[in-house]
Amino acid sequence: MKTIDFTKLARRNIRSLKPYEAKEIPCKVKLDANESPYSLPENIFMKKNIFRSLNRYPDPDAKELKKTVAKNFKVNIGNILLGNGSDELIYYLITAFEGPVLYPVPTFSMYGIISKASGEKAIGIPLDKDFDLDTDKMLAAVKKYNPKLVFLSSPNNPTGNCFSADRILKIIEASKGIVVVDEAYQPFSSEKGFLPLLGDYKNLAILRTLSKIGFAALRVGFLIGDPGMIKEVNKVRLPFNLNSASQALALEAFKRKKIVNSQIKNITSERERLLEELDNIGGISPYPSEANFILFRAKNANIVYHRLIKEGVLIRNLGKAIKDALRVTIGTPEENGFFITALRKSVGGKK
Ligand SMILES: *Cc1c(COP(=O)(O)O)cnc(C)c1O
């Protein structure tokens, strides 16, 4: 048989890429991926008729779900594009509008990964010392590179803070391209978010997702913005990107908004409790958070991370992105208690 060097065969910009690593380290308590610790109390998979006609393609426009999404976010159907997770919508945005793509760093890694996979120029501008946008540097980059797309995750993953609204607005005003405010964690934030400003800025787009509020398995995300922008992105959308099960189950999820909202309340109040607990552990410095996770600095973070795994708790090691920093997702009160106990053990003792 012939030997083929597939790496050589791949597109030049793919050759040096590494796949996104979502490592599955089995642990008793899983607090690494910013998922909700809560599922719905009832099994909505069992709802009658959800999977009735598996031989047919799903509704390509997900009309029913879109109607519900529009009502929920108080926008028109023409303002919405649905994605197989917001990850897919980031892919579509970059495919439709191309680069350069600008974002602050550290932030959600997919903006950079997808830009590079698509062969587009990606520009990461460091956040300031408070993890807020460095307005001067960001505006200079907007001027210099004229990015087609700017991605601002607010609240930002992995730092947990919202960027100052006035700084975001300055970037929207200075940009000729589209500024995407990624509000994956907005439901956990005390701030209003940018949906109310959609009418004021044509180049503002917003990303939302069901993933962080209890439905990560469904893979449903929303792009909300100007109908003209939605129309362009829709041209690159795969025809059946949302499968029938996700469409049906996402609808059921929206019907249970009350339950979901009370779960979000539990998570945010646990977040405040956890923040205090972390603050009281020697060698640990947590940052305040508007999201469902907390970033904290730890002496010997790498060692602490591995000790926690031995104790049965998986969190996120930020590695090079932020030195000596770890990110923990807010779990149930029991999980958080287990984590705190394990952390106390892990920071003490010899290396
Ligand atoms: C988790 C996350 C997403 C991905 O959401 P999906 O809808 O699951 O694809 C998008 N943006 C940010 C900032 C995230 O942290």
JSON list of C-alpha atoms in Angstrom, two decimals, residues 50-272:
[
{"chain": "A", "resi": 50, "resn": "ILE", "atom": "CA", "xyz": [-40.40, 14.30, 20.67]},
{"chain": "A", "resi": 51, "resn": "PHE", "atom": "CA", "xyz": [-38.69, 11.66, 18.57]},
{"chain": "A", "resi": 52, "resn": "ARG", "atom": "CA", "xyz": [-41.67, 10.63, 16.51]},
{"chain": "A", "resi": 53, "resn": "SER", "atom": "CA", "xyz": [-40.40, 10.84, 12.97]},
{"chain": "A", "resi": 54, "resn": "LEU", "atom": "CA", "xyz": [-36.74, 9.94, 12.94]},
{"chain": "A", "resi": 55, "resn": "ASN", "atom": "CA", "xyz": [-36.90, 9.05, 9.23]},
{"chain": "A", "resi": 56, "resn": "ARG", "atom": "CA", "xyz": [-37.52, 12.70, 8.31]},
{"chain": "A", "resi": 57, "resn": "TYR", "atom": "CA", "xyz": [-34.98, 15.53, 8.25]},
{"chain": "A", "resi": 58, "resn": "PRO", "atom": "CA", "xyz": [-35.39, 18.12, 11.00]},
{"chain": "A", "resi": 59, "resn": "ASP", "atom": "CA", "xyz": [-37.09, 21.45, 10.29]},
{"chain": "A", "resi": 60, "resn": "PRO", "atom": "CA", "xyz": [-34.21, 23.28, 8.54]},
{"chain": "A", "resi": 61, "resn": "ASP", "atom": "CA", "xyz": [-35.37, 26.62, 9.95]},
{"chain": "A", "resi": 62, "resn": "ALA", "atom": "CA", "xyz": [-36.26, 25.36, 13.44]},
{"chain": "A", "resi": 63, "resn": "LYS", "atom": "CA", "xyz": [-39.32, 27.61, 13.17]},
{"chain": "A", "resi": 64, "resn": "GLU", "atom": "CA", "xyz": [-40.97, 26.71, 16.46]},
{"chain": "A", "resi": 65, "resn": "LEU", "atom": "CA", "xyz": [-37.80, 27.07, 18.47]},
{"chain": "A", "resi": 66, "resn": "LYS", "atom": "CA", "xyz": [-36.95, 30.35, 16.76]},
{"chain": "A", "resi": 67, "resn": "LYS", "atom": "CA", "xyz": [-40.36, 31.77, 17.67]},
{"chain": "A", "resi": 68, "resn": "THR", "atom": "CA", "xyz": [-39.78, 30.89, 21.31]},
{"chain": "A", "resi": 69, "resn": "VAL", "atom": "CA", "xyz": [-36.25, 32.30, 21.26]},
{"chain": "A", "resi": 70, "resn": "ALA", "atom": "CA", "xyz": [-37.51, 35.55, 19.70]},
{"chain": "A", "resi": 71, "resn": "LYS", "atom": "CA", "xyz": [-40.16, 35.93, 22.38]},
{"chain": "A", "resi": 72, "resn": "ASN", "atom": "CA", "xyz": [-37.70, 35.12, 25.12]},
{"chain": "A", "resi": 73, "resn": "PHE", "atom": "CA", "xyz": [-35.10, 37.68, 24.02]},
{"chain": "A", "resi": 74, "resn": "LYS", "atom": "CA", "xyz": [-37.72, 40.22, 22.86]},
{"chain": "A", "resi": 75, "resn": "VAL", "atom": "CA", "xyz": [-36.40, 40.38, 19.30]},
{"chain": "A", "resi": 76, "resn": "ASN", "atom": "CA", "xyz": [-37.78, 39.46, 15.87]},
{"chain": "A", "resi": 77, "resn": "ILE", "atom": "CA", "xyz": [-37.30, 36.12, 14.17]},
{"chain": "A", "resi": 78, "resn": "GLY", "atom": "CA", "xyz": [-35.17, 37.87, 11.52]},
{"chain": "A", "resi": 79, "resn": "ASN", "atom": "CA", "xyz": [-32.70, 38.85, 14.26]},
{"chain": "A", "resi": 80, "resn": "ILE", "atom": "CA", "xyz": [-31.88, 35.23, 15.12]},
{"chain": "A", "resi": 81, "resn": "LEU", "atom": "CA", "xyz": [-29.69, 32.44, 13.82]},
{"chain": "A", "resi": 82, "resn": "LEU", "atom": "CA", "xyz": [-29.58, 29.13, 15.67]},
{"chain": "A", "resi": 83, "resn": "GLY", "atom": "CA", "xyz": [-26.42, 27.08, 15.94]},
{"chain": "A", "resi": 84, "resn": "ASN", "atom": "CA", "xyz": [-25.27, 23.65, 17.07]},
{"chain": "A", "resi": 85, "resn": "GLY", "atom": "CA", "xyz": [-23.84, 25.38, 20.12]},
{"chain": "A", "resi": 86, "resn": "SER", "atom": "CA", "xyz": [-22.52, 28.93, 19.90]},
{"chain": "A", "resi": 87, "resn": "ASP", "atom": "CA", "xyz": [-19.22, 27.37, 18.81]},
{"chain": "A", "resi": 88, "resn": "GLU", "atom": "CA", "xyz": [-20.81, 26.63, 15.45]},
{"chain": "A", "resi": 89, "resn": "LEU", "atom": "CA", "xyz": [-22.04, 30.21, 15.18]},
{"chain": "A", "resi": 90, "resn": "ILE", "atom": "CA", "xyz": [-18.49, 31.48, 15.79]},
{"chain": "A", "resi": 91, "resn": "TYR", "atom": "CA", "xyz": [-17.39, 29.23, 12.93]},
{"chain": "A", "resi": 92, "resn": "TYR", "atom": "CA", "xyz": [-20.15, 30.58, 10.68]},
{"chain": "A", "resi": 93, "resn": "LEU", "atom": "CA", "xyz": [-19.35, 34.20, 11.54]},
{"chain": "A", "resi": 94, "resn": "ILE", "atom": "CA", "xyz": [-15.69, 33.75, 10.64]},
{"chain": "A", "resi": 95, "resn": "THR", "atom": "CA", "xyz": [-16.58, 31.80, 7.48]},
{"chain": "A", "resi": 96, "resn": "ALA", "atom": "CA", "xyz": [-19.05, 34.45, 6.36]},
{"chain": "A", "resi": 97, "resn": "PHE", "atom": "CA", "xyz": [-17.10, 37.59, 7.22]},
{"chain": "A", "resi": 98, "resn": "GLU", "atom": "CA", "xyz": [-13.44, 36.41, 7.28]},
{"chain": "A", "resi": 99, "resn": "GLY", "atom": "CA", "xyz": [-10.62, 38.03, 9.25]},
{"chain": "A", "resi": 100, "resn": "PRO", "atom": "CA", "xyz": [-8.77, 39.74, 10.65]},
{"chain": "A", "resi": 101, "resn": "VAL", "atom": "CA", "xyz": [-10.35, 38.57, 13.90]},
{"chain": "A", "resi": 102, "resn": "LEU", "atom": "CA", "xyz": [-9.61, 40.59, 17.04]},
{"chain": "A", "resi": 103, "resn": "TYR", "atom": "CA", "xyz": [-10.15, 39.58, 20.66]},
{"chain": "A", "resi": 104, "resn": "PRO", "atom": "CA", "xyz": [-8.62, 40.29, 24.06]},
{"chain": "A", "resi": 105, "resn": "VAL", "atom": "CA", "xyz": [-6.54, 37.62, 25.78]},
{"chain": "A", "resi": 106, "resn": "PRO", "atom": "CA", "xyz": [-6.93, 35.55, 27.82]},
{"chain": "A", "resi": 107, "resn": "THR", "atom": "CA", "xyz": [-10.40, 34.66, 26.60]},
{"chain": "A", "resi": 108, "resn": "PHE", "atom": "CA", "xyz": [-12.45, 31.79, 25.19]},
{"chain": "A", "resi": 109, "resn": "SER", "atom": "CA", "xyz": [-10.06, 29.76, 23.05]},
{"chain": "A", "resi": 110, "resn": "MET", "atom": "CA", "xyz": [-12.42, 29.03, 20.16]},
{"chain": "A", "resi": 111, "resn": "TYR", "atom": "CA", "xyz": [-12.13, 32.52, 18.63]},
{"chain": "A", "resi": 112, "resn": "GLY", "atom": "CA", "xyz": [-8.45, 31.88, 17.96]},
{"chain": "A", "resi": 113, "resn": "ILE", "atom": "CA", "xyz": [-8.76, 28.20, 17.10]},
{"chain": "A", "resi": 114, "resn": "ILE", "atom": "CA", "xyz": [-11.50, 28.74, 14.51]},
{"chain": "A", "resi": 115, "resn": "SER", "atom": "CA", "xyz": [-9.75, 31.77, 13.01]},
{"chain": "A", "resi": 116, "resn": "LYS", "atom": "CA", "xyz": [-6.58, 29.74, 12.52]},
{"chain": "A", "resi": 117, "resn": "ALA", "atom": "CA", "xyz": [-8.45, 26.69, 11.21]},
{"chain": "A", "resi": 118, "resn": "SER", "atom": "CA", "xyz": [-10.08, 28.99, 8.66]},
{"chain": "A", "resi": 119, "resn": "GLY", "atom": "CA", "xyz": [-6.74, 30.50, 7.67]},
{"chain": "A", "resi": 120, "resn": "GLU", "atom": "CA", "xyz": [-7.72, 33.92, 9.01]},
{"chain": "A", "resi": 121, "resn": "LYS", "atom": "CA", "xyz": [-5.47, 36.35, 10.84]},
{"chain": "A", "resi": 122, "resn": "ALA", "atom": "CA", "xyz": [-6.13, 36.27, 14.59]},
{"chain": "A", "resi": 123, "resn": "ILE", "atom": "CA", "xyz": [-5.05, 39.13, 16.83]},
{"chain": "A", "resi": 124, "resn": "GLY", "atom": "CA", "xyz": [-5.05, 38.74, 20.62]},
{"chain": "A", "resi": 125, "resn": "ILE", "atom": "CA", "xyz": [-4.62, 41.91, 22.69]},
{"chain": "A", "resi": 126, "resn": "PRO", "atom": "CA", "xyz": [-3.77, 41.43, 26.40]},
{"chain": "A", "resi": 127, "resn": "LEU", "atom": "CA", "xyz": [-6.36, 42.55, 28.94]},
{"chain": "A", "resi": 128, "resn": "ASP", "atom": "CA", "xyz": [-5.29, 45.19, 31.45]},
{"chain": "A", "resi": 129, "resn": "LYS", "atom": "CA", "xyz": [-4.20, 44.31, 34.98]},
{"chain": "A", "resi": 130, "resn": "ASP", "atom": "CA", "xyz": [-7.82, 44.23, 36.20]},
{"chain": "A", "resi": 131, "resn": "PHE", "atom": "CA", "xyz": [-8.78, 41.86, 33.35]},
{"chain": "A", "resi": 132, "resn": "ASP", "atom": "CA", "xyz": [-10.73, 44.70, 31.73]},
{"chain": "A", "resi": 133, "resn": "LEU", "atom": "CA", "xyz": [-10.33, 45.72, 28.08]},
{"chain": "A", "resi": 134, "resn": "ASP", "atom": "CA", "xyz": [-7.21, 47.76, 27.42]},
{"chain": "A", "resi": 135, "resn": "THR", "atom": "CA", "xyz": [-9.04, 50.45, 25.50]},
{"chain": "A", "resi": 136, "resn": "ASP", "atom": "CA", "xyz": [-5.98, 52.17, 24.04]},
{"chain": "A", "resi": 137, "resn": "LYS", "atom": "CA", "xyz": [-4.47, 48.94, 22.75]},
{"chain": "A", "resi": 138, "resn": "MET", "atom": "CA", "xyz": [-7.80, 47.60, 21.48]},
{"chain": "A", "resi": 139, "resn": "LEU", "atom": "CA", "xyz": [-8.64, 50.84, 19.67]},
{"chain": "A", "resi": 140, "resn": "ALA", "atom": "CA", "xyz": [-5.15, 50.97, 18.19]},
{"chain": "A", "resi": 141, "resn": "ALA", "atom": "CA", "xyz": [-5.61, 47.40, 16.91]},
{"chain": "A", "resi": 142, "resn": "VAL", "atom": "CA", "xyz": [-9.02, 48.26, 15.45]},
{"chain": "A", "resi": 143, "resn": "LYS", "atom": "CA", "xyz": [-7.42, 51.16, 13.61]},
{"chain": "A", "resi": 144, "resn": "LYS", "atom": "CA", "xyz": [-4.37, 49.22, 12.45]},
{"chain": "A", "resi": 145, "resn": "TYR", "atom": "CA", "xyz": [-5.98, 45.92, 11.36]},
{"chain": "A", "resi": 146, "resn": "ASN", "atom": "CA", "xyz": [-9.55, 47.02, 10.62]},
{"chain": "A", "resi": 147, "resn": "PRO", "atom": "CA", "xyz": [-10.89, 43.65, 11.87]},
{"chain": "A", "resi": 148, "resn": "LYS", "atom": "CA", "xyz": [-14.00, 42.24, 10.22]},
{"chain": "A", "resi": 149, "resn": "LEU", "atom": "CA", "xyz": [-14.87, 40.63, 13.56]},
{"chain": "A", "resi": 150, "resn": "VAL", "atom": "CA", "xyz": [-14.16, 41.51, 17.18]},
{"chain": "A", "resi": 151, "resn": "PHE", "atom": "CA", "xyz": [-15.10, 38.91, 19.83]},
{"chain": "A", "resi": 152, "resn": "LEU", "atom": "CA", "xyz": [-15.69, 40.12, 23.39]},
{"chain": "A", "resi": 153, "resn": "SER", "atom": "CA", "xyz": [-16.72, 37.48, 25.91]},
{"chain": "A", "resi": 154, "resn": "SER", "atom": "CA", "xyz": [-18.52, 39.38, 28.69]},
{"chain": "A", "resi": 155, "resn": "PRO", "atom": "CA", "xyz": [-18.56, 37.96, 31.34]},
{"chain": "A", "resi": 156, "resn": "ASN", "atom": "CA", "xyz": [-15.18, 36.79, 30.14]},
{"chain": "A", "resi": 157, "resn": "ASN", "atom": "CA", "xyz": [-14.08, 33.17, 30.24]},
{"chain": "A", "resi": 158, "resn": "PRO", "atom": "CA", "xyz": [-11.77, 32.40, 32.08]},
{"chain": "A", "resi": 159, "resn": "THR", "atom": "CA", "xyz": [-11.46, 35.61, 34.14]},
{"chain": "A", "resi": 160, "resn": "GLY", "atom": "CA", "xyz": [-15.13, 35.80, 35.21]},
{"chain": "A", "resi": 161, "resn": "ASN", "atom": "CA", "xyz": [-15.55, 39.58, 35.04]},
{"chain": "A", "resi": 162, "resn": "CYS", "atom": "CA", "xyz": [-17.72, 41.69, 32.74]},
{"chain": "A", "resi": 163, "resn": "PHE", "atom": "CA", "xyz": [-15.83, 44.21, 30.65]},
{"chain": "A", "resi": 164, "resn": "SER", "atom": "CA", "xyz": [-16.76, 47.86, 31.32]},
{"chain": "A", "resi": 165, "resn": "ALA", "atom": "CA", "xyz": [-19.76, 48.72, 29.19]},
{"chain": "A", "resi": 166, "resn": "ASP", "atom": "CA", "xyz": [-18.29, 52.08, 28.16]},
{"chain": "A", "resi": 167, "resn": "ARG", "atom": "CA", "xyz": [-15.13, 50.37, 26.89]},
{"chain": "A", "resi": 168, "resn": "ILE", "atom": "CA", "xyz": [-17.17, 47.87, 24.87]},
{"chain": "A", "resi": 169, "resn": "LEU", "atom": "CA", "xyz": [-19.18, 50.75, 23.40]},
{"chain": "A", "resi": 170, "resn": "LYS", "atom": "CA", "xyz": [-16.00, 52.59, 22.39]},
{"chain": "A", "resi": 171, "resn": "ILE", "atom": "CA", "xyz": [-14.89, 49.51, 20.45]},
{"chain": "A", "resi": 172, "resn": "ILE", "atom": "CA", "xyz": [-18.30, 49.11, 18.80]},
{"chain": "A", "resi": 173, "resn": "GLU", "atom": "CA", "xyz": [-18.24, 52.77, 17.77]},
{"chain": "A", "resi": 174, "resn": "ALA", "atom": "CA", "xyz": [-14.69, 52.61, 16.42]},
{"chain": "A", "resi": 175, "resn": "SER", "atom": "CA", "xyz": [-15.20, 49.35, 14.47]},
{"chain": "A", "resi": 176, "resn": "LYS", "atom": "CA", "xyz": [-16.23, 49.16, 10.85]},
{"chain": "A", "resi": 177, "resn": "GLY", "atom": "CA", "xyz": [-16.62, 45.41, 11.28]},
{"chain": "A", "resi": 178, "resn": "ILE", "atom": "CA", "xyz": [-18.92, 43.41, 13.55]},
{"chain": "A", "resi": 179, "resn": "VAL", "atom": "CA", "xyz": [-18.43, 43.38, 17.31]},
{"chain": "A", "resi": 180, "resn": "VAL", "atom": "CA", "xyz": [-19.72, 40.12, 18.77]},
{"chain": "A", "resi": 181, "resn": "VAL", "atom": "CA", "xyz": [-20.46, 40.29, 22.49]},
{"chain": "A", "resi": 182, "resn": "ASP", "atom": "CA", "xyz": [-20.43, 36.66, 23.61]},
{"chain": "A", "resi": 183, "resn": "GLU", "atom": "CA", "xyz": [-22.85, 36.47, 26.53]},
{"chain": "A", "resi": 184, "resn": "ALA", "atom": "CA", "xyz": [-22.55, 32.75, 27.31]},
{"chain": "A", "resi": 185, "resn": "TYR", "atom": "CA", "xyz": [-22.47, 33.64, 31.04]},
{"chain": "A", "resi": 186, "resn": "GLN", "atom": "CA", "xyz": [-24.86, 36.62, 31.03]},
{"chain": "A", "resi": 187, "resn": "PRO", "atom": "CA", "xyz": [-27.57, 34.74, 33.00]},
{"chain": "A", "resi": 188, "resn": "PHE", "atom": "CA", "xyz": [-25.20, 34.66, 36.01]},
{"chain": "A", "resi": 189, "resn": "SER", "atom": "CA", "xyz": [-24.30, 38.33, 35.80]},
{"chain": "A", "resi": 190, "resn": "SER", "atom": "CA", "xyz": [-25.67, 41.29, 37.75]},
{"chain": "A", "resi": 191, "resn": "GLU", "atom": "CA", "xyz": [-25.32, 43.46, 34.65]},
{"chain": "A", "resi": 192, "resn": "LYS", "atom": "CA", "xyz": [-27.99, 43.90, 31.99]},
{"chain": "A", "resi": 193, "resn": "GLY", "atom": "CA", "xyz": [-25.97, 42.75, 29.01]},
{"chain": "A", "resi": 194, "resn": "PHE", "atom": "CA", "xyz": [-26.08, 44.20, 25.51]},
{"chain": "A", "resi": 195, "resn": "LEU", "atom": "CA", "xyz": [-29.39, 42.93, 24.09]},
{"chain": "A", "resi": 196, "resn": "PRO", "atom": "CA", "xyz": [-31.15, 46.25, 24.89]},
{"chain": "A", "resi": 197, "resn": "LEU", "atom": "CA", "xyz": [-28.56, 48.09, 22.75]},
{"chain": "A", "resi": 198, "resn": "LEU", "atom": "CA", "xyz": [-29.09, 46.07, 19.56]},
{"chain": "A", "resi": 199, "resn": "GLY", "atom": "CA", "xyz": [-31.33, 48.77, 18.12]},
{"chain": "A", "resi": 200, "resn": "ASP", "atom": "CA", "xyz": [-28.64, 51.43, 18.60]},
{"chain": "A", "resi": 201, "resn": "TYR", "atom": "CA", "xyz": [-25.72, 49.72, 16.85]},
{"chain": "A", "resi": 202, "resn": "LYS", "atom": "CA", "xyz": [-25.96, 47.92, 13.51]},
{"chain": "A", "resi": 203, "resn": "ASN", "atom": "CA", "xyz": [-22.56, 46.28, 13.95]},
{"chain": "A", "resi": 204, "resn": "LEU", "atom": "CA", "xyz": [-23.36, 44.80, 17.37]},
{"chain": "A", "resi": 205, "resn": "ALA", "atom": "CA", "xyz": [-24.09, 41.06, 17.50]},
{"chain": "A", "resi": 206, "resn": "ILE", "atom": "CA", "xyz": [-24.75, 38.93, 20.56]},
{"chain": "A", "resi": 207, "resn": "LEU", "atom": "CA", "xyz": [-24.10, 35.25, 21.26]},
{"chain": "A", "resi": 208, "resn": "ARG", "atom": "CA", "xyz": [-26.09, 33.31, 23.81]},
{"chain": "A", "resi": 209, "resn": "THR", "atom": "CA", "xyz": [-26.18, 29.60, 24.61]},
{"chain": "A", "resi": 210, "resn": "LEU", "atom": "CA", "xyz": [-28.12, 26.98, 26.55]},
{"chain": "A", "resi": 211, "resn": "SER", "atom": "CA", "xyz": [-24.88, 25.21, 27.45]},
{"chain": "A", "resi": 212, "resn": "LYS", "atom": "CA", "xyz": [-24.02, 26.94, 30.72]},
{"chain": "A", "resi": 213, "resn": "ILE", "atom": "CA", "xyz": [-27.54, 26.92, 32.17]},
{"chain": "A", "resi": 214, "resn": "GLY", "atom": "CA", "xyz": [-28.19, 23.20, 32.23]},
{"chain": "A", "resi": 215, "resn": "PHE", "atom": "CA", "xyz": [-28.36, 21.99, 28.63]},
{"chain": "A", "resi": 216, "resn": "ALA", "atom": "CA", "xyz": [-24.79, 21.55, 27.44]},
{"chain": "A", "resi": 217, "resn": "ALA", "atom": "CA", "xyz": [-25.66, 18.19, 25.89]},
{"chain": "A", "resi": 218, "resn": "LEU", "atom": "CA", "xyz": [-28.23, 19.71, 23.53]},
{"chain": "A", "resi": 219, "resn": "ARG", "atom": "CA", "xyz": [-25.75, 21.94, 21.66]},
{"chain": "A", "resi": 220, "resn": "VAL", "atom": "CA", "xyz": [-27.99, 24.94, 21.08]},
{"chain": "A", "resi": 221, "resn": "GLY", "atom": "CA", "xyz": [-26.67, 28.48, 20.68]},
{"chain": "A", "resi": 222, "resn": "PHE", "atom": "CA", "xyz": [-28.14, 31.76, 19.45]},
{"chain": "A", "resi": 223, "resn": "LEU", "atom": "CA", "xyz": [-26.72, 34.56, 17.32]},
{"chain": "A", "resi": 224, "resn": "ILE", "atom": "CA", "xyz": [-28.76, 37.73, 17.69]},
{"chain": "A", "resi": 225, "resn": "GLY", "atom": "CA", "xyz": [-28.25, 40.86, 15.61]},
{"chain": "A", "resi": 226, "resn": "ASP", "atom": "CA", "xyz": [-29.15, 42.92, 12.58]},
{"chain": "A", "resi": 227, "resn": "PRO", "atom": "CA", "xyz": [-31.27, 41.01, 10.00]},
{"chain": "A", "resi": 228, "resn": "GLY", "atom": "CA", "xyz": [-28.78, 41.95, 7.25]},
{"chain": "A", "resi": 229, "resn": "MET", "atom": "CA", "xyz": [-25.95, 40.35, 9.24]},
{"chain": "A", "resi": 230, "resn": "ILE", "atom": "CA", "xyz": [-28.05, 37.27, 10.03]},
{"chain": "A", "resi": 231, "resn": "LYS", "atom": "CA", "xyz": [-28.86, 36.90, 6.33]},
{"chain": "A", "resi": 232, "resn": "GLU", "atom": "CA", "xyz": [-25.19, 36.76, 5.36]},
{"chain": "A", "resi": 233, "resn": "VAL", "atom": "CA", "xyz": [-24.27, 34.26, 8.08]},
{"chain": "A", "resi": 234, "resn": "ASN", "atom": "CA", "xyz": [-27.26, 32.10, 7.17]},
{"chain": "A", "resi": 235, "resn": "LYS", "atom": "CA", "xyz": [-25.73, 31.58, 3.71]},
{"chain": "A", "resi": 236, "resn": "VAL", "atom": "CA", "xyz": [-22.94, 29.45, 5.17]},
{"chain": "A", "resi": 237, "resn": "ARG", "atom": "CA", "xyz": [-25.12, 27.56, 7.65]},
{"chain": "A", "resi": 238, "resn": "LEU", "atom": "CA", "xyz": [-25.44, 23.83, 6.98]},
{"chain": "A", "resi": 239, "resn": "PRO", "atom": "CA", "xyz": [-29.10, 23.12, 6.15]},
{"chain": "A", "resi": 240, "resn": "PHE", "atom": "CA", "xyz": [-29.92, 20.83, 9.10]},
{"chain": "A", "resi": 241, "resn": "ASN", "atom": "CA", "xyz": [-27.50, 22.10, 11.71]},
{"chain": "A", "resi": 242, "resn": "LEU", "atom": "CA", "xyz": [-29.96, 21.66, 14.57]},
{"chain": "A", "resi": 243, "resn": "ASN", "atom": "CA", "xyz": [-31.19, 18.09, 14.86]},
{"chain": "A", "resi": 244, "resn": "SER", "atom": "CA", "xyz": [-34.80, 17.27, 15.73]},
{"chain": "A", "resi": 245, "resn": "ALA", "atom": "CA", "xyz": [-34.00, 16.13, 19.26]},
{"chain": "A", "resi": 246, "resn": "SER", "atom": "CA", "xyz": [-32.16, 19.36, 20.09]},
{"chain": "A", "resi": 247, "resn": "GLN", "atom": "CA", "xyz": [-34.96, 21.47, 18.61]},
{"chain": "A", "resi": 248, "resn": "ALA", "atom": "CA", "xyz": [-37.64, 19.64, 20.59]},
{"chain": "A", "resi": 249, "resn": "LEU", "atom": "CA", "xyz": [-35.70, 19.49, 23.85]},
{"chain": "A", "resi": 250, "resn": "ALA", "atom": "CA", "xyz": [-34.63, 23.14, 23.65]},
{"chain": "A", "resi": 251, "resn": "LEU", "atom": "CA", "xyz": [-38.31, 24.07, 23.36]},
{"chain": "A", "resi": 252, "resn": "GLU", "atom": "CA", "xyz": [-39.04, 22.03, 26.48]},
{"chain": "A", "resi": 253, "resn": "ALA", "atom": "CA", "xyz": [-36.13, 23.77, 28.21]},
{"chain": "A", "resi": 254, "resn": "PHE", "atom": "CA", "xyz": [-37.62, 27.22, 27.50]},
{"chain": "A", "resi": 255, "resn": "LYS", "atom": "CA", "xyz": [-40.97, 26.06, 28.91]},
{"chain": "A", "resi": 256, "resn": "ARG", "atom": "CA", "xyz": [-39.18, 25.37, 32.18]},
{"chain": "A", "resi": 257, "resn": "LYS", "atom": "CA", "xyz": [-37.63, 28.80, 32.46]},
{"chain": "A", "resi": 258, "resn": "LYS", "atom": "CA", "xyz": [-38.83, 29.21, 36.05]},
{"chain": "A", "resi": 259, "resn": "ILE", "atom": "CA", "xyz": [-36.98, 26.10, 37.22]},
{"chain": "A", "resi": 260, "resn": "VAL", "atom": "CA", "xyz": [-33.89, 27.09, 35.25]},
{"chain": "A", "resi": 261, "resn": "ASN", "atom": "CA", "xyz": [-33.94, 30.58, 36.75]},
{"chain": "A", "resi": 262, "resn": "SER", "atom": "CA", "xyz": [-34.13, 29.22, 40.27]},
{"chain": "A", "resi": 263, "resn": "GLN", "atom": "CA", "xyz": [-31.19, 26.93, 39.52]},
{"chain": "A", "resi": 264, "resn": "ILE", "atom": "CA", "xyz": [-29.24, 29.97, 38.28]},
{"chain": "A", "resi": 265, "resn": "LYS", "atom": "CA", "xyz": [-30.06, 31.76, 41.55]},
{"chain": "A", "resi": 266, "resn": "ASN", "atom": "CA", "xyz": [-28.71, 28.81, 43.54]},
{"chain": "A", "resi": 267, "resn": "ILE", "atom": "CA", "xyz": [-25.53, 28.87, 41.49]},
{"chain": "A", "resi": 268, "resn": "THR", "atom": "CA", "xyz": [-24.93, 32.61, 41.94]},
{"chain": "A", "resi": 269, "resn": "SER", "atom": "CA", "xyz": [-25.51, 32.47, 45.69]},
{"chain": "A", "resi": 270, "resn": "GLU", "atom": "CA", "xyz": [-23.20, 29.46, 45.96]},
{"chain": "A", "resi": 271, "resn": "ARG", "atom": "CA", "xyz": [-20.65, 31.44, 43.95]},
{"chain": "A", "resi": 272, "resn": "GLU", "atom": "CA", "xyz": [-20.61, 34.18, 46.59]}
]
